[in-house]
Each structure stands twice: as structure tokens, then as C-alpha cells.
């Protein structure tokens, strides 16, 4: 029989903090780098292949950032689940 979950409010608060932080990173990578800072990145950062860095970040970098954020989210949430007793051992 599963154990009673301890500290559900703290778990929810921690998951919300993680989610909001990662959403902020997603916004910064997607909009900040791709739209707001593109001209600056084109002039001040090295090119990737034959494309300016700002163009590359708008096309490919934001997708790679999103995938890294997803992996980070999964690992971080698993650790929080273990910490607060939501982790279920599989047989």
C-alpha cells in the first residue's frame, strides 16, 4: 500500500517555482535571443557555420534550448518527487 504523501503544499510550491523559472528561461531563449537581441548577437557573437548567430538562434538555437529545458524539467521534477514522497518504485 502506498505511503501517505508528506508535505503536499510544499511540493506544489516547489514545482510551481521550477515551472515558472523554466518558463522564464524559455521566454528568454525564444523571444529574447531570437527577436529582441538578434541584431546585437549578429554583430557581437561568432557565426555558426555561414549564418549569423542571431539568425541561427532564431532558427535552431531556440529549439535546442527548448529540448534542454524539457530534459531539465524532467530531471528536476523527479528529484522533487523523490524528496517529497511522490516517487513510486517500480517492480
mmCIF file of N, CA and C in Angstrom:
data_model
loop_
_atom_site.group_PDB
_atom_site.id
_atom_site.type_symbol
_atom_site.label_atom_id
_atom_site.label_comp_id
_atom_site.label_asym_id
_atom_site.label_seq_id
_atom_site.Cartn_x
_atom_site.Cartn_y
_atom_site.Cartn_z
ATOM 1 N N UNK A 1 0.842 -1.174 0.000
ATOM 2 C CA UNK A 1 0.000 0.000 0.000
ATOM 3 C C UNK A 1 0.892 1.244 0.000
ATOM 4 N N UNK A 2 0.578 2.249 -0.845
ATOM 5 C CA UNK A 2 1.417 3.438 -0.904
ATOM 6 C C UNK A 2 1.379 4.222 0.400
ATOM 7 N N UNK A 3 2.512 4.831 0.694
ATOM 8 C CA UNK A 3 2.602 5.646 1.903
ATOM 9 C C UNK A 3 1.849 6.954 1.700
ATOM 10 N N UNK A 4 1.474 7.575 2.822
ATOM 11 C CA UNK A 4 0.802 8.862 2.746
ATOM 12 C C UNK A 4 1.805 9.919 2.316
ATOM 13 N N UNK A 5 1.378 10.769 1.404
ATOM 14 C CA UNK A 5 2.244 11.830 0.887
ATOM 15 C C UNK A 5 2.455 12.872 1.979
ATOM 16 N N UNK A 6 3.727 13.214 2.191
ATOM 17 C CA UNK A 6 4.057 14.229 3.181
ATOM 18 C C UNK A 6 4.280 15.561 2.473
ATOM 19 N N UNK A 7 3.841 16.615 3.077
ATOM 20 C CA UNK A 7 4.088 17.984 2.630
ATOM 21 C C UNK A 7 3.587 18.267 1.210
ATOM 22 N N UNK A 8 2.299 18.060 0.916
ATOM 23 C CA UNK A 8 1.816 18.314 -0.456
ATOM 24 C C UNK A 8 1.861 19.789 -0.848
ATOM 25 N N UNK A 9 1.656 20.683 0.109
ATOM 26 C CA UNK A 9 1.684 22.115 -0.214
ATOM 27 C C UNK A 9 3.097 22.554 -0.571
ATOM 28 N N UNK A 10 4.091 22.056 0.159
ATOM 29 C CA UNK A 10 5.477 22.406 -0.145
ATOM 30 C C UNK A 10 5.895 21.837 -1.500
ATOM 31 N N UNK A 11 5.416 20.625 -1.802
ATOM 32 C CA UNK A 11 5.718 20.025 -3.103
ATOM 33 C C UNK A 11 5.131 20.877 -4.219
ATOM 34 N N UNK A 12 3.894 21.290 -4.061
ATOM 35 C CA UNK A 12 3.249 22.116 -5.090
ATOM 36 C C UNK A 12 3.974 23.446 -5.239
ATOM 37 N N UNK A 13 4.359 24.049 -4.146
ATOM 38 C CA UNK A 13 5.078 25.326 -4.199
ATOM 39 C C UNK A 13 6.421 25.159 -4.919
ATOM 40 N N UNK A 14 7.136 24.087 -4.630
ATOM 41 C CA UNK A 14 8.429 23.840 -5.274
ATOM 42 C C UNK A 14 8.249 23.581 -6.769
ATOM 43 N N UNK A 15 7.221 22.824 -7.143
ATOM 44 C CA UNK A 15 7.007 22.553 -8.567
ATOM 45 C C UNK A 15 6.615 23.822 -9.320
ATOM 46 N N UNK A 16 5.860 24.692 -8.679
ATOM 47 C CA UNK A 16 5.493 25.956 -9.328
ATOM 48 C C UNK A 16 6.717 26.847 -9.532
ATOM 49 N N UNK A 17 7.611 26.872 -8.553
ATOM 50 C CA UNK A 17 8.838 27.665 -8.697
ATOM 51 C C UNK A 17 9.684 27.148 -9.851
ATOM 52 N N UNK A 18 9.831 25.840 -9.947
ATOM 53 C CA UNK A 18 10.605 25.244 -11.035
ATOM 54 C C UNK A 18 9.957 25.560 -12.376
ATOM 55 N N UNK A 19 8.650 25.399 -12.461
ATOM 56 C CA UNK A 19 7.939 25.638 -13.709
ATOM 57 C C UNK A 19 8.063 27.088 -14.150
ATOM 58 N N UNK A 20 7.876 28.016 -13.232
ATOM 59 C CA UNK A 20 7.974 29.436 -13.589
ATOM 60 C C UNK A 20 9.395 29.818 -13.985
ATOM 61 N N UNK A 21 10.382 29.278 -13.293
ATOM 62 C CA UNK A 21 11.771 29.556 -13.648
ATOM 63 C C UNK A 21 12.095 29.048 -15.052
ATOM 64 N N UNK A 22 11.673 27.833 -15.369
ATOM 65 C CA UNK A 22 11.953 27.275 -16.684
ATOM 66 C C UNK A 22 11.150 27.967 -17.784
ATOM 67 N N UNK A 23 9.953 28.440 -17.468
ATOM 68 C CA UNK A 23 9.206 29.235 -18.446
ATOM 69 C C UNK A 23 9.907 30.553 -18.731
ATOM 70 N N UNK A 24 10.507 31.146 -17.712
ATOM 71 C CA UNK A 24 11.277 32.372 -17.906
ATOM 72 C C UNK A 24 12.489 32.112 -18.803
ATOM 73 N N UNK A 25 13.167 30.992 -18.591
ATOM 74 C CA UNK A 25 14.281 30.626 -19.467
ATOM 75 C C UNK A 25 13.808 30.414 -20.906
ATOM 76 N N UNK A 26 12.677 29.749 -21.063
ATOM 77 C CA UNK A 26 12.127 29.521 -22.389
ATOM 78 C C UNK A 26 11.818 30.846 -23.083
ATOM 79 N N UNK A 27 11.213 31.775 -22.355
ATOM 80 C CA UNK A 27 10.905 33.090 -22.917
ATOM 81 C C UNK A 27 12.181 33.816 -23.325
ATOM 82 N N UNK A 28 13.198 33.771 -22.460
ATOM 83 C CA UNK A 28 14.457 34.455 -22.763
ATOM 84 C C UNK A 28 15.128 33.852 -23.993
ATOM 85 N N UNK A 29 15.101 32.537 -24.118
ATOM 86 C CA UNK A 29 15.743 31.889 -25.267
ATOM 87 C C UNK A 29 14.939 32.115 -26.549
ATOM 88 N N UNK A 30 13.631 32.015 -26.462
ATOM 89 C CA UNK A 30 12.808 32.117 -27.663
ATOM 90 C C UNK A 30 12.644 33.557 -28.136
ATOM 91 N N UNK A 31 12.193 34.406 -27.256
ATOM 92 C CA UNK A 31 11.927 35.777 -27.663
ATOM 93 C C UNK A 31 13.132 36.692 -27.471
ATOM 94 N N UNK A 32 13.792 36.536 -26.345
ATOM 95 C CA UNK A 32 14.924 37.411 -26.066
ATOM 96 C C UNK A 32 16.027 37.285 -27.085
ATOM 97 N N UNK A 33 16.491 36.067 -27.310
ATOM 98 C CA UNK A 33 17.594 35.848 -28.250
ATOM 99 C C UNK A 33 17.148 35.955 -29.697
ATOM 100 N N UNK A 34 15.994 35.446 -30.006
ATOM 101 C CA UNK A 34 15.564 35.375 -31.395
ATOM 102 C C UNK A 34 14.997 36.684 -31.924
ATOM 103 N N UNK A 35 14.381 37.475 -31.084
ATOM 104 C CA UNK A 35 13.713 38.677 -31.570
ATOM 105 C C UNK A 35 14.376 39.948 -31.045
ATOM 106 N N UNK A 36 14.490 40.071 -29.735
ATOM 107 C CA UNK A 36 14.953 41.326 -29.157
ATOM 108 C C UNK A 36 16.451 41.557 -29.313
ATOM 109 N N UNK A 37 17.243 40.518 -29.226
ATOM 110 C CA UNK A 37 18.705 40.667 -29.246
ATOM 111 C C UNK A 37 19.345 40.183 -30.542
ATOM 112 N N UNK A 38 18.570 39.911 -31.553
ATOM 113 C CA UNK A 38 19.125 39.309 -32.768
ATOM 114 C C UNK A 38 20.183 40.187 -33.423
ATOM 115 N N UNK A 39 19.910 41.467 -33.583
ATOM 116 C CA UNK A 39 20.881 42.350 -34.227
ATOM 117 C C UNK A 39 22.174 42.432 -33.423
ATOM 118 N N UNK A 40 22.043 42.516 -32.107
ATOM 119 C CA UNK A 40 23.237 42.574 -31.258
ATOM 120 C C UNK A 40 24.046 41.290 -31.372
ATOM 121 N N UNK A 41 23.372 40.156 -31.371
ATOM 122 C CA UNK A 41 24.071 38.875 -31.477
ATOM 123 C C UNK A 41 24.732 38.709 -32.840
ATOM 124 N N UNK A 42 24.099 39.226 -33.887
ATOM 125 C CA UNK A 42 24.696 39.137 -35.223
ATOM 126 C C UNK A 42 26.023 39.877 -35.291
ATOM 127 N N UNK A 43 26.117 41.002 -34.615
ATOM 128 C CA UNK A 43 27.337 41.805 -34.698
ATOM 129 C C UNK A 43 28.386 41.416 -33.665
ATOM 130 N N UNK A 44 27.987 40.899 -32.509
ATOM 131 C CA UNK A 44 28.941 40.682 -31.419
ATOM 132 C C UNK A 44 29.300 39.223 -31.140
ATOM 133 N N UNK A 45 28.587 38.274 -31.693
ATOM 134 C CA UNK A 45 28.863 36.865 -31.428
ATOM 135 C C UNK A 45 29.309 36.177 -32.713
ATOM 136 N N UNK A 46 30.102 35.117 -32.586
ATOM 137 C CA UNK A 46 30.617 34.457 -33.792
ATOM 138 C C UNK A 46 29.506 33.761 -34.580
ATOM 139 N N UNK A 47 29.731 33.630 -35.868
ATOM 140 C CA UNK A 47 28.769 32.971 -36.737
ATOM 141 C C UNK A 47 28.779 31.464 -36.492
ATOM 142 N N UNK A 48 27.655 30.848 -36.762
ATOM 143 C CA UNK A 48 27.530 29.394 -36.670
ATOM 144 C C UNK A 48 27.422 28.889 -38.103
ATOM 145 N N UNK A 49 28.467 28.226 -38.572
ATOM 146 C CA UNK A 49 28.502 27.851 -39.980
ATOM 147 C C UNK A 49 28.646 29.112 -40.815
ATOM 148 N N UNK A 50 27.746 29.313 -41.747
ATOM 149 C CA UNK A 50 27.764 30.516 -42.579
ATOM 150 C C UNK A 50 26.654 31.483 -42.181
ATOM 151 N N UNK A 51 25.942 31.187 -41.110
ATOM 152 C CA UNK A 51 24.824 32.018 -40.685
ATOM 153 C C UNK A 51 25.226 32.875 -39.486
ATOM 154 N N UNK A 52 24.759 34.109 -39.434
ATOM 155 C CA UNK A 52 24.994 34.917 -38.235
ATOM 156 C C UNK A 52 24.357 34.267 -37.012
ATOM 157 N N UNK A 53 24.945 34.511 -35.839
ATOM 158 C CA UNK A 53 24.487 33.826 -34.627
ATOM 159 C C UNK A 53 23.034 34.152 -34.295
ATOM 160 N N UNK A 54 22.613 35.390 -34.480
ATOM 161 C CA UNK A 54 21.220 35.755 -34.188
ATOM 162 C C UNK A 54 20.238 35.002 -35.060
ATOM 163 N N UNK A 55 20.564 34.858 -36.330
ATOM 164 C CA UNK A 55 19.702 34.088 -37.240
ATOM 165 C C UNK A 55 19.678 32.626 -36.823
ATOM 166 N N UNK A 56 20.841 32.073 -36.504
ATOM 167 C CA UNK A 56 20.910 30.678 -36.092
ATOM 168 C C UNK A 56 20.110 30.443 -34.818
ATOM 169 N N UNK A 57 20.225 31.364 -33.863
ATOM 170 C CA UNK A 57 19.493 31.212 -32.597
ATOM 171 C C UNK A 57 17.987 31.260 -32.847
ATOM 172 N N UNK A 58 17.559 32.119 -33.764
ATOM 173 C CA UNK A 58 16.130 32.211 -34.071
ATOM 174 C C UNK A 58 15.633 30.936 -34.740
ATOM 175 N N UNK A 59 16.466 30.297 -35.546
ATOM 176 C CA UNK A 59 16.039 29.122 -36.297
ATOM 177 C C UNK A 59 16.243 27.817 -35.533
ATOM 178 N N UNK A 60 17.422 27.608 -35.001
ATOM 179 C CA UNK A 60 17.772 26.323 -34.403
ATOM 180 C C UNK A 60 18.025 26.397 -32.900
ATOM 181 N N UNK A 61 18.637 27.450 -32.459
ATOM 182 C CA UNK A 61 19.033 27.557 -31.057
ATOM 183 C C UNK A 61 17.866 27.555 -30.099
ATOM 184 N N UNK A 62 16.769 28.200 -30.482
ATOM 185 C CA UNK A 62 15.615 28.217 -29.577
ATOM 186 C C UNK A 62 14.996 26.827 -29.453
ATOM 187 N N UNK A 63 15.059 26.037 -30.520
ATOM 188 C CA UNK A 63 14.545 24.661 -30.456
ATOM 189 C C UNK A 63 15.435 23.813 -29.551
ATOM 190 N N UNK A 64 16.748 23.947 -29.714
ATOM 191 C CA UNK A 64 17.672 23.211 -28.850
ATOM 192 C C UNK A 64 17.519 23.638 -27.391
ATOM 193 N N UNK A 65 17.323 24.926 -27.163
ATOM 194 C CA UNK A 65 17.103 25.408 -25.797
ATOM 195 C C UNK A 65 15.848 24.796 -25.199
ATOM 196 N N UNK A 66 14.790 24.706 -25.995
ATOM 197 C CA UNK A 66 13.544 24.126 -25.518
ATOM 198 C C UNK A 66 13.717 22.659 -25.142
ATOM 199 N N UNK A 67 14.448 21.900 -25.946
ATOM 200 C CA UNK A 67 14.694 20.488 -25.639
ATOM 201 C C UNK A 67 15.500 20.360 -24.350
ATOM 202 N N UNK A 68 16.508 21.200 -24.170
ATOM 203 C CA UNK A 68 17.292 21.177 -22.930
ATOM 204 C C UNK A 68 16.436 21.550 -21.716
ATOM 205 N N UNK A 69 15.522 22.482 -21.895
ATOM 206 C CA UNK A 69 14.616 22.854 -20.802
ATOM 207 C C UNK A 69 13.699 21.683 -20.456
ATOM 208 N N UNK A 70 13.223 20.944 -21.452
ATOM 209 C CA UNK A 70 12.378 19.774 -21.184
ATOM 210 C C UNK A 70 13.122 18.704 -20.396
ATOM 211 N N UNK A 71 14.368 18.439 -20.773
ATOM 212 C CA UNK A 71 15.169 17.448 -20.057
ATOM 213 C C UNK A 71 15.421 17.919 -18.623
ATOM 214 N N UNK A 72 15.755 19.193 -18.471
ATOM 215 C CA UNK A 72 15.970 19.755 -17.135
ATOM 216 C C UNK A 72 14.717 19.640 -16.285
ATOM 217 N N UNK A 73 13.557 19.928 -16.878
ATOM 218 C CA UNK A 73 12.293 19.829 -16.161
ATOM 219 C C UNK A 73 12.047 18.402 -15.666
ATOM 220 N N UNK A 74 12.269 17.423 -16.519
ATOM 221 C CA UNK A 74 12.022 16.029 -16.138
ATOM 222 C C UNK A 74 12.927 15.599 -14.992
ATOM 223 N N UNK A 75 14.211 15.922 -15.080
ATOM 224 C CA UNK A 75 15.161 15.536 -14.029
ATOM 225 C C UNK A 75 14.828 16.247 -12.724
ATOM 226 N N UNK A 76 14.566 17.555 -12.811
ATOM 227 C CA UNK A 76 14.285 18.354 -11.615
ATOM 228 C C UNK A 76 13.002 17.891 -10.933
ATOM 229 N N UNK A 77 11.960 17.606 -11.710
ATOM 230 C CA UNK A 77 10.700 17.152 -11.124
ATOM 231 C C UNK A 77 10.837 15.767 -10.492
ATOM 232 N N UNK A 78 11.601 14.885 -11.105
ATOM 233 C CA UNK A 78 11.828 13.575 -10.496
ATOM 234 C C UNK A 78 12.517 13.706 -9.148
ATOM 235 N N UNK A 79 13.480 14.598 -9.066
ATOM 236 C CA UNK A 79 14.162 14.822 -7.783
ATOM 237 C C UNK A 79 13.212 15.395 -6.737
ATOM 238 N N UNK A 80 12.343 16.315 -7.156
ATOM 239 C CA UNK A 80 11.364 16.862 -6.208
ATOM 240 C C UNK A 80 10.363 15.791 -5.773
ATOM 241 N N UNK A 81 9.955 14.929 -6.691
ATOM 242 C CA UNK A 81 9.026 13.854 -6.342
ATOM 243 C C UNK A 81 9.640 12.922 -5.304
ATOM 244 N N UNK A 82 10.903 12.597 -5.480
ATOM 245 C CA UNK A 82 11.585 11.735 -4.506
ATOM 246 C C UNK A 82 11.693 12.456 -3.160
ATOM 247 N N UNK A 83 12.035 13.725 -3.194
ATOM 248 C CA UNK A 83 12.215 14.497 -1.958
ATOM 249 C C UNK A 83 10.922 14.588 -1.144
ATOM 250 N N UNK A 84 9.784 14.759 -1.829
ATOM 251 C CA UNK A 84 8.518 14.953 -1.132
ATOM 252 C C UNK A 84 7.652 13.703 -1.053
ATOM 253 N N UNK A 85 8.168 12.560 -1.486
ATOM 254 C CA UNK A 85 7.447 11.302 -1.303
ATOM 255 C C UNK A 85 6.470 10.945 -2.383
ATOM 256 N N UNK A 86 6.567 11.538 -3.555
ATOM 257 C CA UNK A 86 5.677 11.196 -4.647
ATOM 258 C C UNK A 86 6.238 10.135 -5.579
ATOM 259 N N UNK A 87 7.468 9.740 -5.356
ATOM 260 C CA UNK A 87 8.117 8.754 -6.220
ATOM 261 C C UNK A 87 7.616 7.353 -5.881
ATOM 262 N N UNK A 88 7.269 6.602 -6.923
ATOM 263 C CA UNK A 88 6.784 5.228 -6.750
ATOM 264 C C UNK A 88 7.827 4.289 -7.352
ATOM 265 N N UNK A 89 8.294 3.375 -6.540
ATOM 266 C CA UNK A 89 9.263 2.388 -7.026
ATOM 267 C C UNK A 89 8.543 1.376 -7.901
ATOM 268 N N UNK A 90 9.108 1.117 -9.085
ATOM 269 C CA UNK A 90 8.525 0.128 -9.981
ATOM 270 C C UNK A 90 9.183 -1.224 -9.743
ATOM 271 N N UNK A 91 8.406 -2.276 -9.880
ATOM 272 C CA UNK A 91 8.929 -3.628 -9.632
ATOM 273 C C UNK A 91 9.743 -4.136 -10.775
#
